[in-house]
Every structure is written in C-alpha cells, then in structure tokens.
C-alpha cells in the first residue's frame, strides 16, 4: 500500500470524479460549456439582493475548494488543487428582473441562459443568479458537476441557510480528504473485468437507439422543460408506483414512464434500429453522510438495456427494469463501476472521452436518467423567504444530449427534460409532457 | 428461524445499508420513514435473498407486508 502525506490543498479525485471530468470535457467540446447544473429556489417574496450577495460572498470565502482546478500528482493520480485561503476571484453574481406578469416559461428561459453560460475561468465553478418576477424571486446556483453532484449542491445551499439562521458553523464536519486509491489492484482489476463484461453485453447490438444530435456551428445550448407536480399529484404518483411497481420502487417506475414516453418520440420518427441503453446515476451516500460528503461526486451508475419491443409495453418494460436493477445490485455492478473507474484515472481526458464511447460504437447511451429522491435542502425558508419549490436544471452531457431527471422537494415531485437545442421540436416536447402526465396518472 | 431472530437480522442489515446505529432502527416504523429509498430497498431485498434464500422482488407481497421491519420479518418467517 502506498501511503501519501495528507495535504489540505490537495484532494485526490476518485474514478467517478474522473468520469465526471470526462463528461465535462466531452460536453465542453460539443457545446462550449461544461457539465454544469443549476438548482433553483423559488421564493414567495423578493430576496434582498445586497444582503444575499454579501452573505454568499462571506460564506463562499470559507471554502477555497470551490476555486480549485484539476492537476496530476507525481504518482500520476489526478487531484483537485485547492488554492490557499485568500486567493479568490470575485463571486459571480447576477441580477435580472422580469415584468410582473412573467410566466413560468419566461422565468425558466432566463434561468436557462444562466446555466448555459460557460464559467469565466478554469477556477470558477460556481455562480449565483437572482431573478425577480413580480412578487416572486428565484435564487439560482449554477455549479460545475466536477465540484458537486446534485445532492451535494443542495446540501451546500442548506449549509448556507444553516449559517444564515445562526445555527453555528458545520464546516469542520465536511470531508475534503480522499485517499489516492493506489492499492488493492487485484480487486480493481476484478471489478474492471465485471464492468467490461457488462459493457460488452450492452454493446452486442450497438449502436443503441439515439436521437441525432443537431450540428451547431458555434455553441450549442441545452434546453429545458420543467415538469412540476404538486403535493396531491405527487402523492397519487407515489401511490400508483407502489401499487404497480412495488413498495418504495418509485425510481424504476418513473424510469419506465420516461422510456415509454421517449419510445413514442422515436417511433414517431421511425427510428427503430438498436436497443435503448440508459445510464442512470445513483447517489451512493447513505442519508446520514450527505452533510459531510458535500463536495465532489458520490455516485455510481446503473446501466439498463431495453429492447425496442419491450419499450412500448408498460408492464413488460417495468418488469425488465426491476429485474435489471435487482440483478445489478446483486452482482455489485454500481460498486464495481466505482472501483474499476479508479483504473481509468491514468487516462488523459481526451482519450478517456473517446474510450467511453468504444463499446457502444460512438455513443454513451440513448439518454441519461436520474431520480435524486427527497431534497438534501431540508429548510422551508431561504434567508427569510419561504421556499415554494426547488428545481434542478442539469445540462445533460453531450452525447447523448438527452436526459430526463426527477427529484422531490418537500413532498413535491419535479421532472425536467434536458436536451440539446434542436434535438426535439416544441411539439415533441409538449407531446412528451402530456404523455408523461397521463402515464403518471395526473 | 423465529420472527424475533429474523427481525434482529433485518434491523442489522437495514442499519448497515443506511450506515446508522442498529439501536436507532425501530422495527415498527415504515421503511420510508427510516430513510429507505428505491436503491436501499432493492439492496435489502438482495440481502434477504442471500440470507433467507427468498426472492421477494417477484413474490407478490403487498405494500402492507413490506411496510415495516416487523411486518417483513413476519412474512419472511412465514415463507421460510
């Protein structure tokens, strides 16, 4: 085992972190901006702009990790280089105002502009936007997925609120250390063998069924369609999911709905070659650890293969997803992906981005999916305003340029369709939303 | 195996999946209130298969059977 000295200015990247870096590299090449996401808090009043900016600046200044950048150590393990305290670029903070009558479409179009804007420098990974729309306001935190996963970003905002409410500083509990993982090689190669076999099975009929990514001469934007559900609708959806899929099996149920809805779009375009391959990111943190493992990525993946003829028949589709999920948990695929990916850290990102597409003949998946579960932002207020809803706007990696994501906040389920501009027409998006609502029974 | 023994085993396994102390797990509290979600629930089903040789994913058990560790232990004991 190689023992390395701990440095507070260095956090080794895990294999999963490095895969997320590869997604960032690919997405930057395809769209000009990286693998970023945005959390939006909808508030019932006007957040005070000066106070918000000051509090955020003071809060962020305590975490130099947010201005780090990737580097390679002498042992070739990649790490996140954390700048010394004090060497900080100013916090990116913008304010915009919409008219009183601005609707949801206008609000989210403005917020989409914010998340599609690339960061200004290699050391900027976080930005805030305050949007006023009549009596409501929206606080959006745009973040680099190399710094946070979705749940970590929610927990980071929760930490801000905790500090604002004067409940003391919890930063000492946050873990910023990670070993270099330069040991247990035999286990890593064995995990690699398992993962490789799983990919070979996925690639038997490659390439998978995909929607073509439109060519964009300059910079391609990601578009979003938010699909919100209120508490009553959510309760009905959960009830239906528990009856149809089984107790607590909401994730496979909403995934089956997403596949069926997208299958309708593929069928309407007469795209029938190949099977669907879906990459599903899952949070690997136990709920108790969310407050400590805030930074970087604590996730892994399920990989689902859905044959074309299964995708149109909901009971068969749901049964297939449940069976595959069970088999993958039983065989330990998600943990093997975590373990095996550490071997990939030696590979430079341009080559890794290419290698990740080899098994599926140039593709990553038909689409990306995740169900984050109940929000890690547990507060009902942000500063002094009531939080009406929480939305996620993740820029889906390109390829595949298409993703459906779900999360719950305070009993409300929210979906978001994220897609490369031009990949879906407005009519197709509206059709998808109607079909999704209808399949979910609302 | 007695219901009590099954219950103790389930408490230990749920605590391991959620990374919490087994003493914090109440057997009559609904699993979702303990923080069990889709993924951790499937992990629990896999543990049940490995420990009790029962595949519950396709067993047709009702929501009530899965509601709490106590009800689940009672079903496993009955089936096993």
Short mmCIF file of C-alpha atoms in Angstrom, two decimals:
data_model
loop_
_atom_site.label_atom_id
_atom_site.label_comp_id
_atom_site.label_asym_id
_atom_site.label_seq_id
_atom_site.Cartn_x
_atom_site.Cartn_y
_atom_site.Cartn_z
CA UNK A 1 0.00 0.00 0.00
CA UNK A 2 1.30 3.46 -0.85
CA UNK A 3 0.89 5.94 1.99
CA UNK A 4 0.83 9.54 0.91
CA UNK A 5 1.03 12.59 3.11
CA UNK A 6 -2.24 14.42 3.61
CA UNK A 7 -2.32 17.88 2.16
CA UNK A 8 -5.11 20.32 2.82
CA UNK A 9 -4.52 21.84 -0.61
CA UNK A 10 -4.99 18.57 -2.41
CA UNK A 11 -7.99 16.29 -2.73
CA UNK A 12 -7.47 13.16 -4.80
CA UNK A 13 -10.15 12.52 -7.39
CA UNK A 14 -11.98 9.20 -7.36
CA UNK A 15 -12.61 7.22 -10.54
CA UNK A 16 -16.20 8.50 -10.60
CA UNK A 17 -14.89 12.09 -10.28
CA UNK A 18 -12.64 11.41 -13.27
CA UNK A 19 -15.58 10.07 -15.32
CA UNK A 20 -17.49 13.25 -14.47
CA UNK A 21 -14.42 15.21 -15.67
CA UNK A 22 -14.62 13.23 -18.94
CA UNK A 23 -18.31 14.18 -19.31
CA UNK A 24 -17.29 17.78 -18.73
CA UNK A 25 -14.58 17.51 -21.39
CA UNK A 26 -16.99 15.98 -23.93
CA UNK A 27 -19.73 18.48 -23.22
CA UNK A 28 -17.33 21.43 -23.49
CA UNK A 29 -16.15 20.19 -26.88
CA UNK A 30 -19.72 19.75 -28.09
CA UNK A 31 -21.34 22.85 -26.62
CA UNK A 32 -18.66 25.26 -25.45
CA UNK A 33 -19.75 24.96 -21.82
CA UNK A 34 -19.13 22.13 -19.39
CA UNK A 35 -21.15 19.57 -17.50
CA UNK A 36 -22.92 22.14 -15.34
CA UNK A 37 -26.18 22.15 -13.48
CA UNK A 38 -28.33 24.63 -11.62
CA UNK A 39 -30.51 24.50 -8.54
CA UNK A 40 -33.32 27.00 -8.47
CA UNK A 41 -35.14 28.02 -5.31
CA UNK A 42 -38.49 29.65 -5.96
CA UNK A 43 -39.22 32.10 -3.15
CA UNK A 44 -42.55 33.64 -2.19
CA UNK A 45 -41.09 37.14 -1.86
CA UNK A 46 -38.22 39.31 -3.00
CA UNK A 47 -34.85 38.11 -1.74
CA UNK A 48 -32.78 41.12 -0.58
CA UNK A 49 -30.10 41.45 -3.25
CA UNK A 50 -27.37 43.29 -1.32
CA UNK A 51 -27.70 41.13 1.77
CA UNK A 52 -27.78 37.96 -0.32
CA UNK A 53 -24.65 38.91 -2.22
CA UNK A 54 -22.78 39.84 0.95
CA UNK A 55 -23.82 36.71 2.83
CA UNK A 56 -22.96 34.48 -0.10
CA UNK A 57 -19.55 36.10 -0.57
CA UNK A 58 -18.77 35.68 3.12
CA UNK A 59 -19.96 32.08 3.07
CA UNK A 60 -18.20 31.04 -0.15
CA UNK A 61 -14.93 32.62 1.00
CA UNK A 62 -14.70 29.92 3.67
CA UNK A 63 -14.47 27.23 1.01
CA UNK A 64 -11.40 27.70 -1.19
CA UNK A 65 -12.20 24.28 -2.70
CA UNK A 66 -14.79 25.96 -4.92
CA UNK A 67 -11.97 27.69 -6.80
CA UNK A 68 -9.82 24.63 -7.29
CA UNK A 69 -8.70 23.02 -10.52
CA UNK A 70 -7.63 19.55 -11.60
CA UNK A 71 -3.95 18.60 -11.61
CA UNK A 72 -1.83 15.45 -11.61
CA UNK A 73 0.32 14.32 -8.74
CA UNK A 74 3.83 12.85 -9.00
CA UNK A 75 2.21 9.40 -8.63
CA UNK A 76 0.02 10.24 -11.66
CA UNK A 77 -3.20 10.24 -9.62
CA UNK A 78 -5.37 13.22 -10.56
CA UNK A 79 -6.30 15.58 -7.76
CA UNK A 80 -8.20 18.80 -7.13
CA UNK A 81 -5.76 21.56 -6.37
CA UNK A 82 -7.26 23.78 -3.71
CA UNK A 83 -5.93 27.35 -3.71
CA UNK A 84 -4.75 28.91 -0.45
CA UNK A 85 -7.28 30.94 1.51
CA UNK A 86 -7.48 34.49 0.20
CA UNK A 87 -6.61 33.89 -3.46
CA UNK A 88 -10.16 34.12 -4.70
CA UNK A 89 -11.74 35.57 -7.80
CA UNK A 90 -14.87 37.62 -7.02
CA UNK A 91 -18.09 35.68 -6.64
CA UNK A 92 -20.10 35.53 -9.86
CA UNK A 93 -23.46 37.07 -9.00
CA UNK A 94 -26.01 38.47 -11.43
CA UNK A 95 -29.42 40.05 -11.01
CA UNK A 96 -32.22 40.28 -13.54
CA UNK A 97 -35.80 41.43 -13.45
CA UNK A 98 -38.85 40.24 -15.34
CA UNK A 99 -42.18 42.03 -15.52
CA UNK A 100 -44.97 41.31 -13.04
CA UNK A 101 -46.89 39.14 -15.47
CA UNK A 102 -43.93 36.93 -16.42
CA UNK A 103 -44.96 33.27 -16.62
CA UNK A 104 -43.03 30.12 -15.87
CA UNK A 105 -41.80 29.75 -19.48
CA UNK A 106 -40.21 33.21 -19.39
CA UNK A 107 -38.66 32.59 -15.98
CA UNK A 108 -37.10 29.27 -16.99
CA UNK A 109 -35.93 30.64 -20.35
CA UNK A 110 -33.99 33.32 -18.44
CA UNK A 111 -32.65 30.75 -15.98
CA UNK A 112 -31.62 28.52 -18.91
CA UNK A 113 -29.50 31.39 -20.22
CA UNK A 114 -27.71 31.47 -16.88
CA UNK A 115 -26.87 27.77 -16.80
CA UNK A 116 -25.78 27.76 -20.46
CA UNK A 117 -23.19 30.50 -19.94
CA UNK A 118 -19.71 28.98 -19.55
CA UNK A 119 -17.72 29.82 -16.45
CA UNK A 120 -15.32 32.70 -16.94
CA UNK A 121 -12.15 30.91 -15.89
CA UNK A 122 -10.72 27.48 -15.10
CA UNK A 123 -11.03 28.28 -11.41
CA UNK A 124 -14.65 29.34 -11.45
CA UNK A 125 -17.11 26.54 -10.72
CA UNK A 126 -19.97 28.33 -9.05
CA UNK A 127 -22.24 31.25 -9.87
CA UNK A 128 -25.40 32.76 -8.45
CA UNK A 129 -28.31 34.45 -10.19
CA UNK A 130 -31.14 36.34 -8.61
CA UNK A 131 -34.23 36.75 -10.72
CA UNK A 132 -37.17 38.90 -9.75
CA UNK A 133 -40.53 38.09 -11.35
CA UNK A 134 -43.33 40.15 -9.86
CA UNK A 135 -43.81 39.26 -6.21
CA UNK A 136 -41.71 36.11 -6.51
CA UNK A 137 -37.98 35.75 -6.77
CA UNK A 138 -35.76 32.91 -7.87
CA UNK A 139 -32.30 32.21 -6.48
CA UNK A 140 -30.30 30.01 -8.84
CA UNK A 141 -26.96 28.40 -8.04
CA UNK A 142 -25.12 27.29 -11.17
CA UNK A 143 -22.44 24.74 -10.41
CA UNK A 144 -19.81 22.65 -12.09
CA UNK A 145 -20.57 18.95 -11.69
CA UNK A 146 -16.87 18.37 -11.09
CA UNK A 147 -17.33 20.21 -7.80
CA UNK A 148 -20.71 18.90 -6.63
CA UNK A 149 -23.24 16.28 -7.52
CA UNK A 150 -26.90 17.30 -7.30
CA UNK A 151 -27.40 16.24 -3.70
CA UNK A 152 -24.11 17.78 -2.59
CA UNK A 153 -25.10 21.10 -4.18
CA UNK A 154 -28.42 21.02 -2.32
CA UNK A 155 -26.61 20.29 0.93
CA UNK A 156 -24.20 23.19 0.25
CA UNK A 157 -27.15 25.60 -0.05
CA UNK A 158 -28.54 24.05 3.13
CA UNK A 159 -25.27 24.81 4.87
CA UNK A 160 -25.59 28.44 3.78
CA UNK A 161 -29.08 28.63 5.26
CA UNK A 162 -27.90 26.93 8.45
CA UNK A 163 -25.24 29.57 8.85
CA UNK A 164 -27.69 32.35 7.98
CA UNK A 165 -30.02 31.16 10.71
CA UNK A 166 -27.09 31.33 13.10
CA UNK A 167 -27.02 27.65 13.93
CA UNK A 168 -23.25 27.62 14.03
CA UNK A 169 -20.60 26.53 11.60
CA UNK A 170 -20.59 22.94 10.47
CA UNK A 171 -17.71 23.22 8.01
CA UNK A 172 -15.44 21.21 10.30
CA UNK A 173 -17.58 18.14 9.65
CA UNK A 174 -17.22 18.35 5.88
CA UNK A 175 -14.86 15.76 4.50
CA UNK A 176 -12.38 17.07 1.95
CA UNK A 177 -9.95 14.20 2.09
CA UNK A 178 -9.78 11.21 -0.18
CA UNK A 179 -7.03 8.60 -0.42
CA UNK A 180 -5.14 8.21 -3.68
CA UNK A 181 -6.62 4.72 -4.12
CA UNK A 182 -3.27 3.31 -5.23
CA UNK A 183 -3.76 -0.06 -3.58
CA UNK A 184 -5.95 -3.19 -3.83
CA UNK A 185 -5.09 -3.52 -7.52
CA UNK A 186 -6.37 -7.09 -7.74
CA UNK A 187 -9.86 -6.03 -6.58
CA UNK A 188 -9.80 -3.13 -9.03
CA UNK A 189 -8.92 -5.33 -11.99
CA UNK A 190 -11.53 -7.90 -10.96
CA UNK A 191 -14.16 -5.13 -10.78
CA UNK A 192 -12.92 -3.93 -14.17
CA UNK A 193 -13.49 -7.37 -15.62
CA UNK A 194 -17.09 -7.38 -14.35
CA UNK A 195 -17.79 -3.89 -15.69
CA UNK A 196 -16.20 -4.71 -19.02
CA UNK A 197 -18.42 -7.79 -19.40
CA UNK A 198 -21.48 -5.68 -18.59
CA UNK A 199 -20.49 -3.18 -21.31
CA UNK A 200 -19.85 -5.98 -23.81
CA UNK A 201 -23.39 -7.24 -23.23
CA UNK A 202 -24.75 -3.71 -23.67
CA UNK A 203 -22.78 -3.34 -26.88
CA UNK A 204 -23.90 -6.56 -28.55
CA UNK A 205 -26.37 -4.68 -30.72
CA UNK A 206 -24.54 -1.33 -30.70
CA UNK A 207 -25.00 1.42 -31.54
CA UNK A 208 -28.02 1.97 -29.27
CA UNK A 209 -31.13 3.79 -30.38
CA UNK A 210 -30.38 7.52 -30.23
CA UNK A 211 -31.83 10.78 -31.48
CA UNK A 212 -29.38 12.54 -33.79
CA UNK A 213 -27.57 15.48 -32.21
CA UNK A 214 -28.08 18.50 -34.48
CA UNK A 215 -24.90 20.15 -35.64
CA UNK A 216 -24.34 23.60 -34.23
CA UNK A 217 -21.72 25.74 -35.92
CA UNK A 218 -20.79 27.73 -32.85
CA UNK A 219 -22.12 26.89 -29.46
CA UNK A 220 -24.94 24.53 -28.74
CA UNK A 221 -27.31 25.37 -25.93
CA UNK A 222 -29.13 22.92 -23.74
CA UNK A 223 -32.86 23.49 -23.45
CA UNK A 224 -35.06 22.56 -20.51
CA UNK A 225 -38.68 21.68 -19.93
CA UNK A 226 -39.71 21.67 -16.30
CA UNK A 227 -42.48 19.22 -15.39
CA UNK A 228 -43.72 20.11 -11.88
CA UNK A 229 -46.22 18.18 -9.80
CA UNK A 230 -47.94 19.49 -6.69
CA UNK A 231 -48.26 17.58 -3.38
CA UNK A 232 -51.55 15.90 -4.26
CA UNK A 233 -50.33 14.83 -7.68
CA UNK A 234 -47.09 13.55 -6.14
CA UNK A 235 -48.95 11.53 -3.53
CA UNK A 236 -51.07 9.98 -6.29
CA UNK A 237 -47.96 9.18 -8.37
CA UNK A 238 -46.21 7.58 -5.40
CA UNK A 239 -49.32 5.55 -4.61
CA UNK A 240 -49.61 4.31 -8.20
CA UNK A 241 -45.89 3.50 -8.30
CA UNK A 242 -46.10 1.49 -5.07
CA UNK A 243 -49.10 -0.43 -6.39
CA UNK A 244 -47.75 -1.07 -9.89
CA UNK A 245 -44.01 -1.45 -9.27
CA UNK A 246 -43.93 -2.34 -5.59
CA UNK A 247 -43.38 -0.59 -2.28
CA UNK A 248 -40.66 2.10 -2.48
CA UNK A 249 -39.95 1.34 -6.14
CA UNK A 250 -40.66 4.87 -7.38
CA UNK A 251 -37.34 5.16 -9.23
CA UNK A 252 -37.89 2.15 -11.55
CA UNK A 253 -41.47 3.28 -12.07
CA UNK A 254 -40.64 6.81 -13.24
CA UNK A 255 -37.80 5.40 -15.36
CA UNK A 256 -40.28 3.06 -17.07
CA UNK A 257 -42.56 6.05 -17.73
CA UNK A 258 -39.62 8.02 -19.18
CA UNK A 259 -38.65 5.15 -21.51
CA UNK A 260 -42.20 4.66 -22.72
CA UNK A 261 -42.63 8.37 -23.40
CA UNK A 262 -39.36 8.62 -25.31
CA UNK A 263 -40.14 5.44 -27.22
CA UNK A 264 -43.20 7.24 -28.59
CA UNK A 265 -40.96 10.01 -29.98
CA UNK A 266 -38.51 7.51 -31.52
CA UNK A 267 -41.38 5.52 -33.05
CA UNK A 268 -42.98 8.67 -34.50
CA UNK A 269 -39.69 9.47 -36.21
CA UNK A 270 -39.39 5.85 -37.38
CA UNK A 271 -36.09 5.34 -35.53
CA UNK A 272 -36.17 1.60 -34.84
CA UNK A 273 -32.58 0.40 -35.12
CA UNK A 274 -30.84 -0.77 -31.94
CA UNK A 275 -31.98 -1.12 -28.34
CA UNK A 276 -32.27 1.57 -25.70
CA UNK A 277 -29.30 1.92 -23.37
CA UNK A 278 -29.97 4.14 -20.38
CA UNK A 279 -27.37 5.34 -17.96
CA UNK A 280 -28.90 6.03 -14.55
CA UNK A 281 -26.83 7.88 -11.98
CA UNK A 282 -27.48 6.92 -8.37
CA UNK A 283 -26.41 8.52 -5.12
CA UNK A 284 -24.13 6.16 -3.19
CA UNK A 285 -24.13 8.22 0.02
CA UNK A 286 -26.20 7.00 2.94
CA UNK A 287 -28.64 9.77 4.01
CA UNK A 288 -26.64 10.38 7.21
CA UNK A 289 -23.49 11.24 5.23
CA UNK A 290 -24.94 13.91 2.95
CA UNK A 291 -23.92 16.69 5.34
CA UNK A 292 -20.30 15.53 5.39
CA UNK A 293 -19.77 14.44 1.78
CA UNK A 294 -20.86 17.67 0.15
CA UNK A 295 -18.12 18.28 -2.38
CA UNK A 296 -17.25 16.18 -5.43
CA UNK A 297 -19.20 13.20 -6.74
CA UNK A 298 -20.58 10.42 -4.60
CA UNK A 299 -22.45 8.45 -7.17
CA UNK A 300 -22.37 5.46 -9.43
CA UNK A 301 -24.44 4.13 -12.30
CA UNK A 302 -26.96 1.53 -13.32
CA UNK A 303 -26.91 0.61 -16.99
CA UNK A 304 -30.23 -0.55 -18.42
CA UNK A 305 -30.75 -2.26 -21.75
CA UNK A 306 -34.32 -2.13 -23.04
CA UNK A 307 -35.19 -3.93 -26.22
CA UNK A 308 -37.30 -1.99 -28.71
CA UNK A 309 -40.26 -4.38 -28.49
CA UNK A 310 -40.31 -4.10 -24.66
CA UNK A 311 -40.34 -0.31 -24.62
CA UNK A 312 -43.90 0.03 -25.90
CA UNK A 313 -45.49 -2.39 -23.43
CA UNK A 314 -45.51 -0.85 -19.99
CA UNK A 315 -45.88 -3.99 -17.79
CA UNK A 316 -43.04 -5.78 -19.65
CA UNK A 317 -40.91 -2.64 -19.56
CA UNK A 318 -41.41 -2.14 -15.81
CA UNK A 319 -40.70 -5.81 -15.10
CA UNK A 320 -37.49 -5.64 -17.16
CA UNK A 321 -36.26 -2.51 -15.35
CA UNK A 322 -36.98 -4.03 -11.93
CA UNK A 323 -35.25 -7.28 -12.85
CA UNK A 324 -32.17 -5.48 -14.22
CA UNK A 325 -31.98 -3.21 -11.17
CA UNK A 326 -32.16 -6.20 -8.85
CA UNK A 327 -29.55 -8.14 -10.83
CA UNK A 328 -27.17 -5.18 -10.91
CA UNK A 329 -27.45 -4.61 -7.15
CA UNK A 330 -26.99 -8.35 -6.57
CA UNK A 331 -23.92 -8.56 -8.78
CA UNK A 332 -22.50 -5.36 -7.29
CA UNK A 333 -22.25 -3.53 -10.61
CA UNK A 334 -22.55 0.03 -9.19
CA UNK A 335 -19.80 -0.59 -6.63
CA UNK A 336 -17.65 -2.31 -9.25
CA UNK A 337 -18.04 0.73 -11.50
CA UNK A 338 -16.77 2.88 -8.62
CA UNK A 339 -13.84 0.55 -8.02
CA UNK A 340 -12.94 -0.08 -11.67
CA UNK A 341 -13.15 3.58 -12.65
CA UNK A 342 -10.13 4.33 -10.44
CA UNK A 343 -8.06 2.46 -13.04
CA UNK A 344 -9.20 4.94 -15.71
CA UNK A 345 -7.66 7.91 -13.90
CA UNK A 346 -4.37 7.33 -15.63
CA UNK A 347 -6.04 8.06 -18.98
CA UNK A 348 -5.99 11.69 -20.13
CA UNK A 349 -9.48 13.16 -20.59
CA UNK A 350 -9.45 13.48 -24.42
CA UNK A 351 -8.59 9.78 -24.71
CA UNK A 352 -10.98 8.72 -21.93
CA UNK A 353 -13.82 10.59 -23.65
CA UNK A 354 -13.10 8.50 -26.72
CA UNK A 355 -12.70 5.21 -24.81
CA UNK A 356 -16.04 5.69 -23.05
CA UNK A 357 -17.78 5.56 -26.43
CA UNK A 358 -15.98 2.49 -27.79
CA UNK A 359 -18.34 -0.23 -26.54
CA UNK A 360 -21.42 1.49 -27.91
CA UNK A 361 -19.83 2.47 -31.22
CA UNK A 362 -19.54 6.19 -30.68
CA UNK A 363 -22.44 6.59 -28.25
CA UNK A 364 -22.70 6.84 -24.47
CA UNK A 365 -26.38 5.98 -24.05
CA UNK A 366 -29.80 6.61 -25.60
CA UNK A 367 -30.45 9.05 -22.78
CA UNK A 368 -29.42 9.83 -19.20
CA UNK A 369 -31.73 9.49 -16.25
CA UNK A 370 -31.63 10.10 -12.55
CA UNK A 371 -34.00 10.21 -9.64
CA UNK A 372 -32.35 12.16 -6.84
CA UNK A 373 -35.03 11.47 -4.24
CA UNK A 374 -36.01 13.85 -1.45
CA UNK A 375 -34.00 17.07 -1.48
CA UNK A 376 -31.00 17.49 0.79
CA UNK A 377 -32.08 21.16 1.18
CA UNK A 378 -34.24 20.43 4.21
CA UNK A 379 -35.13 24.03 5.06
CA UNK A 380 -38.52 25.52 4.28
CA UNK A 381 -37.02 29.01 4.04
CA UNK A 382 -34.12 30.60 2.19
CA UNK A 383 -32.85 33.59 4.13
CA UNK A 384 -36.18 34.97 5.35
CA UNK A 385 -38.35 33.90 2.41
CA UNK A 386 -40.49 30.82 2.16
CA UNK A 387 -39.24 28.28 -0.38
CA UNK A 388 -42.20 27.46 -2.65
CA UNK A 389 -40.38 24.94 -4.80
CA UNK A 390 -36.93 23.65 -5.76
CA UNK A 391 -35.96 22.85 -9.34
CA UNK A 392 -32.92 21.29 -10.93
CA UNK A 393 -31.72 22.31 -14.38
CA UNK A 394 -28.88 19.93 -15.28
CA UNK A 395 -27.10 20.45 -18.60
CA UNK A 396 -27.19 16.91 -19.90
CA UNK A 397 -23.82 15.63 -21.17
CA UNK A 398 -23.45 15.68 -24.96
CA UNK A 399 -23.54 12.91 -26.18
CA UNK A 400 -26.24 11.71 -25.67
CA UNK A 401 -27.65 15.26 -25.40
CA UNK A 402 -30.91 13.99 -23.92
CA UNK A 403 -31.84 13.39 -20.30
CA UNK A 404 -34.84 13.07 -18.01
CA UNK A 405 -34.29 13.80 -14.34
CA UNK A 406 -36.56 13.66 -11.31
CA UNK A 407 -36.25 14.82 -7.75
CA UNK A 408 -38.55 15.55 -4.83
CA UNK A 409 -38.63 18.60 -2.63
CA UNK A 410 -40.83 18.74 0.44
CA UNK A 411 -43.31 16.23 -0.95
CA UNK A 412 -43.40 17.66 -4.50
CA UNK A 413 -42.05 15.64 -7.42
CA UNK A 414 -40.41 17.64 -10.19
CA UNK A 415 -39.23 16.35 -13.53
CA UNK A 416 -37.01 18.08 -16.04
CA UNK A 417 -36.34 17.25 -19.62
CA UNK A 418 -32.88 18.44 -20.68
CA UNK A 419 -31.89 18.27 -24.35
CA UNK A 420 -29.52 19.70 -26.90
CA UNK A 421 -31.17 22.55 -28.79
CA UNK A 422 -32.76 21.32 -31.99
CA UNK A 423 -32.87 17.68 -30.91
CA UNK A 424 -36.58 17.85 -30.10
CA UNK A 425 -39.20 20.14 -31.61
CA UNK A 426 -41.52 22.15 -29.34
CA UNK A 427 -44.40 19.90 -30.44
CA UNK A 428 -42.45 16.79 -29.47
CA UNK A 429 -41.61 18.27 -26.08
CA UNK A 430 -45.27 19.13 -25.44
CA UNK A 431 -46.33 15.65 -26.54
CA UNK A 432 -43.81 14.11 -24.16
CA UNK A 433 -45.04 16.19 -21.23
CA UNK A 434 -48.69 15.27 -21.90
CA UNK A 435 -47.85 11.57 -22.24
CA UNK A 436 -45.76 11.63 -19.10
CA UNK A 437 -48.53 13.30 -17.10
CA UNK A 438 -51.04 10.84 -18.48
CA UNK A 439 -48.86 7.78 -17.72
CA UNK A 440 -48.20 9.08 -14.22
CA UNK A 441 -51.96 9.42 -13.80
CA UNK A 442 -52.22 13.20 -13.27
CA UNK B 1 -35.94 -19.11 12.21
CA UNK B 2 -38.16 -17.28 14.70
CA UNK B 3 -39.77 -13.96 13.87
CA UNK B 4 -37.62 -12.32 16.55
CA UNK B 5 -34.39 -13.63 15.01
CA UNK B 6 -35.48 -12.54 11.52
CA UNK B 7 -36.34 -9.11 12.89
CA UNK B 8 -32.93 -8.76 14.52
CA UNK B 9 -31.20 -9.77 11.31
CA UNK B 10 -33.24 -7.26 9.30
CA UNK B 11 -32.50 -4.47 11.77
CA UNK B 12 -28.79 -5.18 11.49
CA UNK B 13 -28.91 -5.24 7.69
CA UNK B 14 -31.04 -2.08 7.34
CA UNK B 15 -28.65 -0.29 9.71
CA UNK B 16 -25.69 -1.42 7.60
CA UNK B 17 -27.35 -0.24 4.36
CA UNK B 18 -28.23 3.15 5.85
CA UNK B 19 -24.91 3.44 7.76
CA UNK B 20 -26.64 4.09 11.06
CA UNK B 21 -26.51 2.54 14.50
CA UNK B 22 -28.85 -0.50 14.76
CA UNK B 23 -30.22 0.88 18.03
CA UNK B 24 -31.78 3.77 16.09
CA UNK B 25 -33.85 1.42 13.93
CA UNK B 26 -37.39 0.92 15.25
CA UNK B 27 -38.96 -2.27 13.84
CA UNK B 28 -42.48 -0.89 13.60
CA UNK B 29 -41.63 2.34 11.74
CA UNK B 30 -42.39 2.35 7.96
CA UNK B 31 -39.24 1.75 5.94
CA UNK B 32 -39.53 5.02 4.01
CA UNK B 33 -39.54 6.92 7.30
CA UNK B 34 -36.26 5.24 8.19
CA UNK B 35 -34.76 6.73 5.01
CA UNK B 36 -35.03 3.63 2.82
CA UNK B 37 -35.44 4.58 -0.86
CA UNK B 38 -35.68 2.56 -4.10
CA UNK B 39 -31.99 1.70 -4.16
CA UNK B 40 -31.61 0.80 -0.49
CA UNK B 41 -34.85 -1.19 -0.65
CA UNK B 42 -33.50 -3.30 -3.52
CA UNK B 43 -30.27 -3.72 -1.54
CA UNK B 44 -32.38 -5.04 1.32
CA UNK B 45 -34.21 -7.46 -1.00
CA UNK B 46 -30.85 -8.78 -2.21
CA UNK B 47 -29.69 -9.26 1.39
CA UNK B 48 -32.94 -11.12 2.13
CA UNK B 49 -32.33 -13.43 -0.83
CA UNK B 50 -28.76 -14.12 0.27
CA UNK B 51 -29.67 -14.62 3.92
CA UNK B 52 -33.05 -16.36 3.76
CA UNK B 53 -32.97 -17.74 0.21
CA UNK B 54 -36.17 -15.89 -0.70
CA UNK B 55 -36.61 -13.75 -3.82
CA UNK B 56 -39.14 -11.14 -2.74
CA UNK B 57 -38.82 -8.89 -5.81
CA UNK B 58 -41.33 -11.00 -7.70
CA UNK B 59 -43.04 -12.59 -4.72
CA UNK B 60 -46.30 -10.69 -4.95
CA UNK B 61 -46.02 -9.45 -1.39
CA UNK B 62 -48.24 -6.45 -0.75
CA UNK B 63 -47.27 -2.96 0.36
CA UNK B 64 -48.50 -3.85 3.84
CA UNK B 65 -46.12 -6.83 4.01
CA UNK B 66 -43.17 -4.54 3.27
CA UNK B 67 -44.41 -1.68 5.43
CA UNK B 68 -42.04 -2.16 8.37
CA UNK B 69 -39.27 -4.43 9.52
CA UNK B 70 -41.74 -6.16 11.85
CA UNK B 71 -44.26 -6.97 9.10
CA UNK B 72 -41.46 -8.02 6.75
CA UNK B 73 -39.95 -10.30 9.41
CA UNK B 74 -43.32 -11.90 9.96
CA UNK B 75 -43.71 -12.61 6.19
CA UNK B 76 -40.18 -14.00 5.86
CA UNK B 77 -40.70 -16.22 8.87
CA UNK B 78 -43.97 -17.48 7.36
CA UNK B 79 -42.45 -18.14 3.94
CA UNK B 80 -39.20 -19.62 5.17
#
